[in-house]
JSON list of C-alpha atoms in Angstrom, two decimals:
[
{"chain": "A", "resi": 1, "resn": "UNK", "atom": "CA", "xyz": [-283.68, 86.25, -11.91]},
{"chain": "A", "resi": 2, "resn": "UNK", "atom": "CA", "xyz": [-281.30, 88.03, -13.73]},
{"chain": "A", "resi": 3, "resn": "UNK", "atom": "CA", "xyz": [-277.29, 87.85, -13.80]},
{"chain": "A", "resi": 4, "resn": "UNK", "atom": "CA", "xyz": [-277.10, 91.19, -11.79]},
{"chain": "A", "resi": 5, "resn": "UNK", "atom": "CA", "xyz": [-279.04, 90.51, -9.27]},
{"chain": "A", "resi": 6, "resn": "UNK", "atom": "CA", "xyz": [-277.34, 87.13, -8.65]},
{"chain": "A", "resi": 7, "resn": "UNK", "atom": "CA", "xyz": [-274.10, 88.72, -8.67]},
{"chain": "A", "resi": 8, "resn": "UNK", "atom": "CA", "xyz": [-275.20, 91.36, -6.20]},
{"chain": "A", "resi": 9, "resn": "UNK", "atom": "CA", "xyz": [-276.63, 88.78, -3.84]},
{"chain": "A", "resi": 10, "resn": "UNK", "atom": "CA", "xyz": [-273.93, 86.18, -3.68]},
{"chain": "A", "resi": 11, "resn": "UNK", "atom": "CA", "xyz": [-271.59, 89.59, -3.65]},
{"chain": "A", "resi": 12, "resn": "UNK", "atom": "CA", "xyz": [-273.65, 90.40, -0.72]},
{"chain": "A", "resi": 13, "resn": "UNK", "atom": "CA", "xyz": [-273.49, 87.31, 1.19]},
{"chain": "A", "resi": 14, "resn": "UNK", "atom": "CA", "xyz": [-269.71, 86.86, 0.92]},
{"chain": "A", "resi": 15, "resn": "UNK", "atom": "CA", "xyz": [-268.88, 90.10, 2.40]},
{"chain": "A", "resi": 16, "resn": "UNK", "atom": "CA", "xyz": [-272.30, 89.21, 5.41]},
{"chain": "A", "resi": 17, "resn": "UNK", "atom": "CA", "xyz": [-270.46, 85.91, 5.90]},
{"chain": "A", "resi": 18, "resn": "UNK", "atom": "CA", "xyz": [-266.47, 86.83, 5.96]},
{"chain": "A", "resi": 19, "resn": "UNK", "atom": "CA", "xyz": [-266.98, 89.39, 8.29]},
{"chain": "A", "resi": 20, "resn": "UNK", "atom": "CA", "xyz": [-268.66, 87.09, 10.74]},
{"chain": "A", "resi": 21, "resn": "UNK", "atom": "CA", "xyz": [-265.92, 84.56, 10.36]},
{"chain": "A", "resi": 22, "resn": "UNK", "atom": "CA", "xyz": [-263.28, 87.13, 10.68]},
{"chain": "A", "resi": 23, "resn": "UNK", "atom": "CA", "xyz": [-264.48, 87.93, 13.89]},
{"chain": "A", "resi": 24, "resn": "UNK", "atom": "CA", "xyz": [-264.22, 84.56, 15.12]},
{"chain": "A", "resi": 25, "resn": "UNK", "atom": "CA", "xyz": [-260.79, 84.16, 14.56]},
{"chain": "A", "resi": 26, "resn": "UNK", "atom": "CA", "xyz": [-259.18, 83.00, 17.83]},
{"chain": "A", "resi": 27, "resn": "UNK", "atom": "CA", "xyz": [-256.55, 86.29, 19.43]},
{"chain": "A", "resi": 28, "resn": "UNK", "atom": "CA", "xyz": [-252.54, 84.95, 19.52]},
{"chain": "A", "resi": 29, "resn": "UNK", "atom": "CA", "xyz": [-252.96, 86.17, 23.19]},
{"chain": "A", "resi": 30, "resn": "UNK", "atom": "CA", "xyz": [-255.68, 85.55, 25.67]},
{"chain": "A", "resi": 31, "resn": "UNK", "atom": "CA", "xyz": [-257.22, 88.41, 27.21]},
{"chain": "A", "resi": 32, "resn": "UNK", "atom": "CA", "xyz": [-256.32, 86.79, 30.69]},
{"chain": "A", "resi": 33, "resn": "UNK", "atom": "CA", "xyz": [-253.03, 86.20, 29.87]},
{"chain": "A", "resi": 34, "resn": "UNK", "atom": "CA", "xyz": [-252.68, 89.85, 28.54]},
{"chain": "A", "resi": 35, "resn": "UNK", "atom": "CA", "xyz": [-254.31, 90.89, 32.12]},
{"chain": "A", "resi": 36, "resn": "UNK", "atom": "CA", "xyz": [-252.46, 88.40, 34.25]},
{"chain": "A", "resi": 37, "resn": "UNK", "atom": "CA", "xyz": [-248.47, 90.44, 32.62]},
{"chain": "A", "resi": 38, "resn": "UNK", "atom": "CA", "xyz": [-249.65, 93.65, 33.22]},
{"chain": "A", "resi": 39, "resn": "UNK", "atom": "CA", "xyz": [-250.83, 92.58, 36.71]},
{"chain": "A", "resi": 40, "resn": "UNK", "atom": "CA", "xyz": [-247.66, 91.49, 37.07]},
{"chain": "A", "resi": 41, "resn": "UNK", "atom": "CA", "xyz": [-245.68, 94.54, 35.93]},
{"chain": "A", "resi": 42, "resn": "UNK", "atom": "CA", "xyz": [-247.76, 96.86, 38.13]},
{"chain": "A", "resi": 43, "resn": "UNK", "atom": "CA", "xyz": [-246.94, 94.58, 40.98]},
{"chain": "A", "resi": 44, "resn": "UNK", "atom": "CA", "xyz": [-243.17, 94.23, 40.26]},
{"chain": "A", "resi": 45, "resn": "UNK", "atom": "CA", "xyz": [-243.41, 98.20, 39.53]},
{"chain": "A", "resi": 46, "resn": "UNK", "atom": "CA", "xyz": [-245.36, 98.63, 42.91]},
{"chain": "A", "resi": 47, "resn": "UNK", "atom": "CA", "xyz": [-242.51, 97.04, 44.97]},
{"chain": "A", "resi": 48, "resn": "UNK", "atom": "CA", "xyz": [-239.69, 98.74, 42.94]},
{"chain": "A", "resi": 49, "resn": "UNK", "atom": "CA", "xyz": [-241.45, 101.81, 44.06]},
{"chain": "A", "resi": 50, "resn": "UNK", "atom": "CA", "xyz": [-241.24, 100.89, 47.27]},
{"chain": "A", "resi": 51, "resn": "UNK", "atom": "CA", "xyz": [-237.51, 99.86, 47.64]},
{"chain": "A", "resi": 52, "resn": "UNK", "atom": "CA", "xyz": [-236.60, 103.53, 46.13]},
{"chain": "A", "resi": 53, "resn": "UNK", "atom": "CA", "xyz": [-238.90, 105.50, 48.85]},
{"chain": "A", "resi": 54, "resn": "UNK", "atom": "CA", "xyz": [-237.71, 103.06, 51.51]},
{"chain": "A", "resi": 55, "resn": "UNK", "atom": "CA", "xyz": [-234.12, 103.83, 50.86]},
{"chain": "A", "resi": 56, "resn": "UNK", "atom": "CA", "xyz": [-234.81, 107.75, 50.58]},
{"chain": "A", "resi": 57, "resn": "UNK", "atom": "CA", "xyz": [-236.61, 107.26, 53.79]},
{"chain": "A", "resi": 58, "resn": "UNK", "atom": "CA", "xyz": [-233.64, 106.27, 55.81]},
{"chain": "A", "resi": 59, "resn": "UNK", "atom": "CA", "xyz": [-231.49, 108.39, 57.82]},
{"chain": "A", "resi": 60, "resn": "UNK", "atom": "CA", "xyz": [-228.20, 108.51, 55.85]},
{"chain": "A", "resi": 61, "resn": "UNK", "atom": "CA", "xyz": [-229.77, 109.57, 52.68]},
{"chain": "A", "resi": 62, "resn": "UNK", "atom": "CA", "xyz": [-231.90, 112.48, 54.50]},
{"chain": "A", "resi": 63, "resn": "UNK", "atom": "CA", "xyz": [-228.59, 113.83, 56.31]},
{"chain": "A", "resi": 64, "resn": "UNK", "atom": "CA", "xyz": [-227.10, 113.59, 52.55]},
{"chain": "A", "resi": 65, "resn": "UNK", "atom": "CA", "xyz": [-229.79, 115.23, 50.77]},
{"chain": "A", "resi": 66, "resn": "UNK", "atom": "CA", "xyz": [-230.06, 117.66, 53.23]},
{"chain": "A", "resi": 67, "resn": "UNK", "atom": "CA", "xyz": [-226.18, 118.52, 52.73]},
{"chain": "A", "resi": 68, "resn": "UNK", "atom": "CA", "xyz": [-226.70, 118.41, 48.98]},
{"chain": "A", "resi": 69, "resn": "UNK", "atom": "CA", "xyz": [-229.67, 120.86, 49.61]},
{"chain": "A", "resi": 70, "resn": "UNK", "atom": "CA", "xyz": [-232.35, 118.37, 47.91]},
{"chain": "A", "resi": 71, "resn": "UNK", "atom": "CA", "xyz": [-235.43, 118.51, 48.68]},
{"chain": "A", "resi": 72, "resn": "UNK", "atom": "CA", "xyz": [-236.85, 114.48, 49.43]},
{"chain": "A", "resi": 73, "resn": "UNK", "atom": "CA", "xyz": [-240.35, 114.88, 48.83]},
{"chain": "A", "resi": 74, "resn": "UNK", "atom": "CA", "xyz": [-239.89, 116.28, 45.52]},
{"chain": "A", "resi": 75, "resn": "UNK", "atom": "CA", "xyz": [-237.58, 113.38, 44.70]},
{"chain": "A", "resi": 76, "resn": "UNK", "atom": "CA", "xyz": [-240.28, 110.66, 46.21]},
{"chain": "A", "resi": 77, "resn": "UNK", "atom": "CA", "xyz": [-242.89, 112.34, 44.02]},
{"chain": "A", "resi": 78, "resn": "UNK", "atom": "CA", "xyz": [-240.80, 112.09, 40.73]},
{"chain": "A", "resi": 79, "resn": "UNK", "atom": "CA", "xyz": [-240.73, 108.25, 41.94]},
{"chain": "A", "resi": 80, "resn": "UNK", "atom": "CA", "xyz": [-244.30, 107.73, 40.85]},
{"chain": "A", "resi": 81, "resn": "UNK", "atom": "CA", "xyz": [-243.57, 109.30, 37.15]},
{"chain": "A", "resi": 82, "resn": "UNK", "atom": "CA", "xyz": [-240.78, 106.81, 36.19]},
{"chain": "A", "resi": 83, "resn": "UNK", "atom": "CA", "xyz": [-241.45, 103.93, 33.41]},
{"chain": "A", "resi": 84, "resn": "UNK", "atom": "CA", "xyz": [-240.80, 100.72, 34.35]},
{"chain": "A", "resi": 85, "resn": "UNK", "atom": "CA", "xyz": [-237.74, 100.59, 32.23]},
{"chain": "A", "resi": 86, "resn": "UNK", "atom": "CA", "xyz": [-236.31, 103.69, 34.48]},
{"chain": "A", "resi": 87, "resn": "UNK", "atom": "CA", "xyz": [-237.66, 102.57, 38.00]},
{"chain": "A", "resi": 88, "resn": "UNK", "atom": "CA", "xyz": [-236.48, 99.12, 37.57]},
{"chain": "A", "resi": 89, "resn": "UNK", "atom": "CA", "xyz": [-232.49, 100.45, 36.81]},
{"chain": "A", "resi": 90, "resn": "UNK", "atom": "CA", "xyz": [-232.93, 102.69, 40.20]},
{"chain": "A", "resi": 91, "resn": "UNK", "atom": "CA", "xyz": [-235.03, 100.21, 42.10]},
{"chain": "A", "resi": 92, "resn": "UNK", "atom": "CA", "xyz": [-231.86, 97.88, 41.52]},
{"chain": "A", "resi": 93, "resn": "UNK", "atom": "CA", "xyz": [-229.31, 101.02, 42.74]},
{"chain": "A", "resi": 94, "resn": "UNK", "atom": "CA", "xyz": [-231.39, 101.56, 45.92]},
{"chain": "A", "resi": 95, "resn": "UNK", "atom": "CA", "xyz": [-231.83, 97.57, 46.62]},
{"chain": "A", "resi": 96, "resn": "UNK", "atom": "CA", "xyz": [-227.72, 97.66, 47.04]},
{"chain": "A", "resi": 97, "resn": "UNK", "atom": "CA", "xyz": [-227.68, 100.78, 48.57]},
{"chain": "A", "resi": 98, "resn": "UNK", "atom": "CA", "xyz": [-229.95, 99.55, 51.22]},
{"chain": "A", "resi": 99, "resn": "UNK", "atom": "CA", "xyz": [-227.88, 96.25, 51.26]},
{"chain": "A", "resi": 100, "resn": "UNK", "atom": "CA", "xyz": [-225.01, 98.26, 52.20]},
{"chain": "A", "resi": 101, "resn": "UNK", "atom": "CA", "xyz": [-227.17, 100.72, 54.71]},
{"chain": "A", "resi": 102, "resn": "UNK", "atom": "CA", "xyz": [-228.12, 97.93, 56.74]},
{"chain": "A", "resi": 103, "resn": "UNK", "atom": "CA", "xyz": [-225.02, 96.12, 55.93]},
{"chain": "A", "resi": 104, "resn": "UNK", "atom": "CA", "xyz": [-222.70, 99.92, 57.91]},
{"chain": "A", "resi": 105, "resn": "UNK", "atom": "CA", "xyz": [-220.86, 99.67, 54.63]},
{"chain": "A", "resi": 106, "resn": "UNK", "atom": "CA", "xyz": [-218.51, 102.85, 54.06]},
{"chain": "A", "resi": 107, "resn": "UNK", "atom": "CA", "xyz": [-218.99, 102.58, 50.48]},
{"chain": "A", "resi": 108, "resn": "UNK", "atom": "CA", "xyz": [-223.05, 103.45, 51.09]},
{"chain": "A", "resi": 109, "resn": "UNK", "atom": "CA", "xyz": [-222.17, 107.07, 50.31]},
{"chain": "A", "resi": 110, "resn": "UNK", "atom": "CA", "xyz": [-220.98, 106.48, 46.86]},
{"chain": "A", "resi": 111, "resn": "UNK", "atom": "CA", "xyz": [-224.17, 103.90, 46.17]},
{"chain": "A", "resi": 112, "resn": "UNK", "atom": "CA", "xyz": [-226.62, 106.83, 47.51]},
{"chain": "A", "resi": 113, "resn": "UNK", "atom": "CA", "xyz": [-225.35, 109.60, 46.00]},
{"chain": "A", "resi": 114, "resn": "UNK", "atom": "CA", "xyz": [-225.68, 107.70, 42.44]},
{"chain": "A", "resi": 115, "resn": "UNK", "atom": "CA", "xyz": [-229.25, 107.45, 43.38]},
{"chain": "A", "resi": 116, "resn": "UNK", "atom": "CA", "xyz": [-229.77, 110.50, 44.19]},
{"chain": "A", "resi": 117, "resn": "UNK", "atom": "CA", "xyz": [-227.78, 111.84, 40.99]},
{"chain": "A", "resi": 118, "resn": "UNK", "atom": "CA", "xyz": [-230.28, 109.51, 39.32]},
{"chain": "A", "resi": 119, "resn": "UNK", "atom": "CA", "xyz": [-233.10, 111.07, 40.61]},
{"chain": "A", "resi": 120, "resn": "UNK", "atom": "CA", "xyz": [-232.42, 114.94, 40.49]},
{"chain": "A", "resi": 121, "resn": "UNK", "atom": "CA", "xyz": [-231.88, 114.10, 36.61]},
{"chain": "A", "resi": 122, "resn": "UNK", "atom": "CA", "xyz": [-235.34, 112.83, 36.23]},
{"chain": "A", "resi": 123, "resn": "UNK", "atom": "CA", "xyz": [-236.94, 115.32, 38.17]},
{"chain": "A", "resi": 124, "resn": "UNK", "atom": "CA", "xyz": [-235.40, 118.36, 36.26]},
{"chain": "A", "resi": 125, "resn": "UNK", "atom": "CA", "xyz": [-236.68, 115.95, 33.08]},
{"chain": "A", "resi": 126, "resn": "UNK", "atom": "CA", "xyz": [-239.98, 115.46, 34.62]},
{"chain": "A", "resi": 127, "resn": "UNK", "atom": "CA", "xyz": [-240.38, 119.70, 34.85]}
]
């Protein structure tokens, strides 16, 4: 045999052989533990959505939309477009305004009309 064709061989059989070992190099994350957070986030998501339509569901904030001249179902539409980042700040705003809706808090319309300020700004961002 001659020198090249020993170089080109054992050449050869590195690169065969690294790439097989590369690929069975253990991931930092598990694939089940990268399924089980987002499973989680889309459930915690989920029930922030639902806290935000509950709240613009209720009688207080229909009379006050309906004052302001908003229109509701374009505002529970824009619900389903928010990130995470933006439904968890106004899933926390509606969670006290409901607090304070069941609660017959006065201060309610301040709370509502913050959400509702909230969410006329990211509908005219969503257009």
């Amino acid at each position: 045999m001659s020198i090249r064709t020993i170089v080109v061989a054992s050449t050869l059989s590195t690169l065969l052989f690294a790439g097989s070992a590369a690929a069975q190099q253990r991931h930092i994350t598990e694939p089940s533990t990268i399924r089980q957070a987002v499973a989680g986030q889309a459930f915690t998501d989920q029930q922030n959505r639902d806290v935000v339509v509950n709240v613009l569901h209720q009688t207080q904030v229909r009379d006050l939309a309906t004052r302001l001249g908003l229109n509701l179902t374009t505002a529970e539409n824009a619900v389903s477009t928010l990130s995470s980042v933006e439904l968890a700040k106004i899933a926390t705003q509606a969670r006290t305004a409901d607090a304070q809706l069941a609660g017959g808090s006065n201060t309610v319309i301040i709370s509502t009309t913050t959400l509702l300020l909230i969410l006329i700004i990211v509908i005219l961002v969503v257009r």
